[in-house]
Every structure is written in C-alpha cells, then in structure tokens.
PDB file of C-alpha atoms in Angstrom:
ATOM      1  CA  UNK A  27      -0.004   0.005  -0.007  1.00 48.00           C
ATOM      2  CA  UNK A  28       1.371   3.424  -1.005  1.00 54.00           C
ATOM      3  CA  UNK A  29       2.026   6.277   1.301  1.00 61.00           C
ATOM      4  CA  UNK A  30      -0.592   8.934   1.712  1.00 66.00           C
ATOM      5  CA  UNK A  31       0.734  12.268   0.437  1.00 80.00           C
ATOM      6  CA  UNK A  32       0.138  15.420   2.414  1.00 82.00           C
ATOM      7  CA  UNK A  33      -1.432  16.902  -0.720  1.00 83.00           C
ATOM      8  CA  UNK A  34      -4.128  14.196  -0.640  1.00 84.00           C
ATOM      9  CA  UNK A  35      -4.797  14.877   3.081  1.00 88.00           C
ATOM     10  CA  UNK A  36      -5.097  18.655   2.287  1.00 88.00           C
ATOM     11  CA  UNK A  37      -7.567  17.866  -0.542  1.00 88.00           C
ATOM     12  CA  UNK A  38      -9.734  15.716   1.749  1.00 90.00           C
ATOM     13  CA  UNK A  39      -9.762  18.487   4.438  1.00 90.00           C
ATOM     14  CA  UNK A  40     -10.665  21.045   1.762  1.00 91.00           C
ATOM     15  CA  UNK A  41     -13.481  18.818   0.462  1.00 91.00           C
ATOM     16  CA  UNK A  42     -14.927  18.464   3.962  1.00 92.00           C
ATOM     17  CA  UNK A  43     -14.597  22.270   4.476  1.00 91.00           C
ATOM     18  CA  UNK A  44     -16.527  23.015   1.216  1.00 89.00           C
ATOM     19  CA  UNK A  45     -19.237  20.596   2.289  1.00 90.00           C
ATOM     20  CA  UNK A  46     -19.439  22.410   5.660  1.00 87.00           C
ATOM     21  CA  UNK A  47     -19.701  25.819   3.930  1.00 85.00           C
ATOM     22  CA  UNK A  48     -22.534  24.673   1.663  1.00 84.00           C
ATOM     23  CA  UNK A  49     -24.538  22.629   4.134  1.00 84.00           C
ATOM     24  CA  UNK A  50     -24.088  24.906   7.202  1.00 77.00           C
ATOM     25  CA  UNK A  51     -24.508  21.965   9.603  1.00 75.00           C
ATOM     26  CA  UNK A  52     -24.755  23.973  12.844  1.00 74.00           C
ATOM     27  CA  UNK A  53     -26.860  26.903  11.693  1.00 74.00           C
ATOM     28  CA  UNK A  54     -29.774  27.918  13.896  1.00 72.00           C
ATOM     29  CA  UNK A  55     -33.078  28.705  12.161  1.00 69.00           C
ATOM     30  CA  UNK A  56     -33.484  32.012  13.955  1.00 71.00           C
ATOM     31  CA  UNK A  57     -29.936  33.272  13.533  1.00 73.00           C
ATOM     32  CA  UNK A  58     -28.227  32.987  10.115  1.00 75.00           C
ATOM     33  CA  UNK A  59     -24.489  32.381   9.846  1.00 74.00           C
ATOM     34  CA  UNK A  60     -22.499  35.551  10.524  1.00 72.00           C
ATOM     35  CA  UNK A  61     -25.129  37.336  12.535  1.00 75.00           C
ATOM     36  CA  UNK A  62     -23.728  36.201  15.873  1.00 77.00           C
ATOM     37  CA  UNK A  63     -20.505  34.619  17.048  1.00 82.00           C
ATOM     38  CA  UNK A  64     -21.579  30.992  17.372  1.00 81.00           C
ATOM     39  CA  UNK A  65     -20.342  27.591  16.291  1.00 81.00           C
ATOM     40  CA  UNK A  66     -21.801  27.885  12.735  1.00 81.00           C
ATOM     41  CA  UNK A  67     -20.042  31.192  12.128  1.00 83.00           C
ATOM     42  CA  UNK A  68     -16.704  29.919  13.427  1.00 86.00           C
ATOM     43  CA  UNK A  69     -16.896  26.772  11.331  1.00 85.00           C
ATOM     44  CA  UNK A  70     -17.917  28.833   8.301  1.00 84.00           C
ATOM     45  CA  UNK A  71     -14.946  31.175   8.679  1.00 87.00           C
ATOM     46  CA  UNK A  72     -12.412  28.438   9.433  1.00 88.00           C
ATOM     47  CA  UNK A  73     -13.571  26.490   6.334  1.00 89.00           C
ATOM     48  CA  UNK A  74     -12.885  29.433   4.009  1.00 89.00           C
ATOM     49  CA  UNK A  75      -9.357  28.151   3.364  1.00 91.00           C
ATOM     50  CA  UNK A  76     -10.789  25.541   0.987  1.00 92.00           C
ATOM     51  CA  UNK A  77     -11.341  27.485  -2.261  1.00 89.00           C
ATOM     52  CA  UNK A  78      -7.937  29.204  -2.286  1.00 92.00           C
ATOM     53  CA  UNK A  79      -6.336  25.825  -1.487  1.00 91.00           C
ATOM     54  CA  UNK A  80      -8.060  24.275  -4.509  1.00 88.00           C
ATOM     55  CA  UNK A  81      -6.627  27.037  -6.744  1.00 88.00           C
ATOM     56  CA  UNK A  82      -3.170  26.435  -5.293  1.00 90.00           C
ATOM     57  CA  UNK A  83      -3.429  22.703  -5.719  1.00 87.00           C
ATOM     58  CA  UNK A  84      -4.621  23.087  -9.341  1.00 85.00           C
ATOM     59  CA  UNK A  85      -1.498  25.114 -10.088  1.00 85.00           C
ATOM     60  CA  UNK A  86       0.622  22.493  -8.280  1.00 84.00           C
ATOM     61  CA  UNK A  87      -0.841  19.628 -10.318  1.00 83.00           C
ATOM     62  CA  UNK A  88      -0.601  21.656 -13.560  1.00 83.00           C
ATOM     63  CA  UNK A  89       3.098  22.278 -12.846  1.00 84.00           C
ATOM     64  CA  UNK A  90       3.696  18.615 -12.071  1.00 82.00           C
ATOM     65  CA  UNK A  91       2.409  17.677 -15.548  1.00 83.00           C
ATOM     66  CA  UNK A  92       4.804  20.018 -17.298  1.00 83.00           C
ATOM     67  CA  UNK A  93       8.198  18.392 -17.668  1.00 76.00           C
ATOM     68  CA  UNK A  94       9.467  20.607 -20.428  1.00 73.00           C
ATOM     69  CA  UNK A  95       8.662  24.190 -21.454  1.00 73.00           C
ATOM     70  CA  UNK A  96       7.613  22.857 -24.909  1.00 76.00           C
ATOM     71  CA  UNK A  97       4.718  20.912 -23.304  1.00 78.00           C
ATOM     72  CA  UNK A  98       2.954  23.877 -21.651  1.00 86.00           C
ATOM     73  CA  UNK A  99       0.536  24.461 -24.513  1.00 86.00           C
ATOM     74  CA  UNK A 100      -0.497  20.841 -24.875  1.00 86.00           C
ATOM     75  CA  UNK A 101      -0.979  20.289 -21.124  1.00 85.00           C
ATOM     76  CA  UNK A 102      -2.858  23.570 -20.731  1.00 87.00           C
ATOM     77  CA  UNK A 103      -5.105  22.872 -23.698  1.00 90.00           C
ATOM     78  CA  UNK A 104      -5.948  19.362 -22.369  1.00 89.00           C
ATOM     79  CA  UNK A 105      -6.830  20.723 -18.944  1.00 87.00           C
ATOM     80  CA  UNK A 106      -8.913  23.589 -20.455  1.00 90.00           C
ATOM     81  CA  UNK A 107     -10.860  21.079 -22.601  1.00 94.00           C
ATOM     82  CA  UNK A 108     -11.637  18.999 -19.524  1.00 91.00           C
ATOM     83  CA  UNK A 109     -12.830  22.041 -17.546  1.00 89.00           C
ATOM     84  CA  UNK A 110     -14.943  23.319 -20.442  1.00 94.00           C
ATOM     85  CA  UNK A 111     -16.550  19.877 -20.828  1.00 96.00           C
ATOM     86  CA  UNK A 112     -17.384  19.837 -17.075  1.00 92.00           C
ATOM     87  CA  UNK A 113     -18.695  23.403 -17.173  1.00 91.00           C
ATOM     88  CA  UNK A 114     -20.806  22.741 -20.262  1.00 91.00           C
ATOM     89  CA  UNK A 115     -22.195  19.492 -18.874  1.00 92.00           C
ATOM     90  CA  UNK A 116     -23.233  20.979 -15.557  1.00 87.00           C
ATOM     91  CA  UNK A 117     -24.632  24.080 -17.272  1.00 82.00           C
ATOM     92  CA  UNK A 118     -26.933  21.793 -19.313  1.00 80.00           C
ATOM     93  CA  UNK A 119     -27.920  19.809 -16.223  1.00 80.00           C
ATOM     94  CA  UNK A 120     -28.900  23.031 -14.447  1.00 76.00           C
ATOM     95  CA  UNK A 121     -31.147  23.959 -17.353  1.00 73.00           C
ATOM     96  CA  UNK A 122     -33.272  20.848 -16.820  1.00 69.00           C
ATOM     97  CA  UNK A 123     -36.585  21.162 -15.075  1.00 62.00           C
ATOM     98  CA  UNK A 124     -36.285  21.448 -11.311  1.00 63.00           C
ATOM     99  CA  UNK A 125     -39.981  21.749 -10.374  1.00 63.00           C
ATOM    100  CA  UNK A 126     -41.544  18.352 -11.176  1.00 63.00           C
ATOM    101  CA  UNK A 127     -45.127  19.446 -10.406  1.00 67.00           C
ATOM    102  CA  UNK A 128     -44.984  22.226 -13.029  1.00 64.00           C
ATOM    103  CA  UNK A 129     -43.100  19.911 -15.329  1.00 63.00           C
ATOM    104  CA  UNK A 130     -45.909  17.341 -15.221  1.00 67.00           C
ATOM    105  CA  UNK A 131     -48.666  19.975 -15.436  1.00 71.00           C
ATOM    106  CA  UNK A 132     -47.469  21.181 -18.856  1.00 68.00           C
ATOM    107  CA  UNK A 133     -48.014  17.863 -20.654  1.00 71.00           C
ATOM    108  CA  UNK A 134     -45.766  16.451 -23.388  1.00 69.00           C
ATOM    109  CA  UNK A 135     -44.175  19.795 -24.158  1.00 74.00           C
ATOM    110  CA  UNK A 136     -43.473  20.403 -20.468  1.00 72.00           C
ATOM    111  CA  UNK A 137     -39.769  19.643 -20.626  1.00 71.00           C
ATOM    112  CA  UNK A 138     -39.260  21.908 -23.659  1.00 76.00           C
ATOM    113  CA  UNK A 139     -41.243  24.750 -22.038  1.00 76.00           C
ATOM    114  CA  UNK A 140     -39.353  24.350 -18.758  1.00 74.00           C
ATOM    115  CA  UNK A 141     -35.942  24.410 -20.457  1.00 76.00           C
ATOM    116  CA  UNK A 142     -36.989  27.413 -22.437  1.00 82.00           C
ATOM    117  CA  UNK A 143     -38.071  29.269 -19.274  1.00 79.00           C
ATOM    118  CA  UNK A 144     -34.810  28.298 -17.558  1.00 78.00           C
ATOM    119  CA  UNK A 145     -32.731  29.601 -20.499  1.00 82.00           C
ATOM    120  CA  UNK A 146     -34.792  32.806 -20.607  1.00 87.00           C
ATOM    121  CA  UNK A 147     -34.320  33.262 -16.853  1.00 84.00           C
ATOM    122  CA  UNK A 148     -30.596  32.846 -17.159  1.00 81.00           C
ATOM    123  CA  UNK A 149     -30.433  35.197 -20.160  1.00 85.00           C
ATOM    124  CA  UNK A 150     -32.345  37.897 -18.179  1.00 88.00           C
ATOM    125  CA  UNK A 151     -30.132  37.720 -15.115  1.00 84.00           C
ATOM    126  CA  UNK A 152     -27.015  35.657 -15.760  1.00 77.00           C
ATOM    127  CA  UNK A 153     -25.241  36.490 -12.507  1.00 76.00           C
ATOM    128  CA  UNK A 154     -28.086  36.277 -10.012  1.00 67.00           C
TER     129      UNK A 154
END
C-alpha cells in the first residue's frame, strides 16, 4: 500500500470544508451564519481556506504535468478542454426542469417549455 501524500490529506480536508460551507450543519433557524459569534459562524470562517487551497493545488498539479517548457501548450489545452466539458455538462444539467409538479402539469411539451423558461431566466439575469 502506497504512502498517503500530504497533498491528498489537504484535498480531503478542503472537500470536507467545502461541504461544511454549503450545508451549514450547525446553523440555527433564527440566527443565520454571521449574525452572531456561534459555532456555525466559526466553522464557516475556518472552512474558507478551501477554495484558495483548490486554486493552489490546481496550479501545483498543472506544474507537475509540465516536464518541459515545450509541453505547456498541450498540457494547458488538455486541462482547459476537460474544464470546459465539465462546465458545459453541468450548465446543461442546471437547465433541466427542477420543479416536477410544473413539469408534469405542462403535458408532453413540459420539458421543452421548462428548459426554455430556464434559459430565458438565465439570459435575463446571468449573474443572479
């Protein structure tokens, strides 16, 4: 069995931190995160190391793949293609219907209408 690298341990810690940021496991219903100094706020602030760490690790792994200056273009293009494929795939998934009751109420054309409304909504306010 191979040795566990410290980079892998850092990645696992960052994954747990991102999950904690998004799920807010200790948030009280009456007091949102950040309004008071409580356990949820402390965990939320401590977990904020995760996103910068992922950027640093991405650069680290990118640099590990480059063995010669002549290979920078090929490695960078391959990584960019993978990222664009992931981005495009998840963008299409997010356009799918998310409200099944409305989806079923619109009949056979329901999926097409729902996707159209989702695209129109994104076009109106792309950053909201």
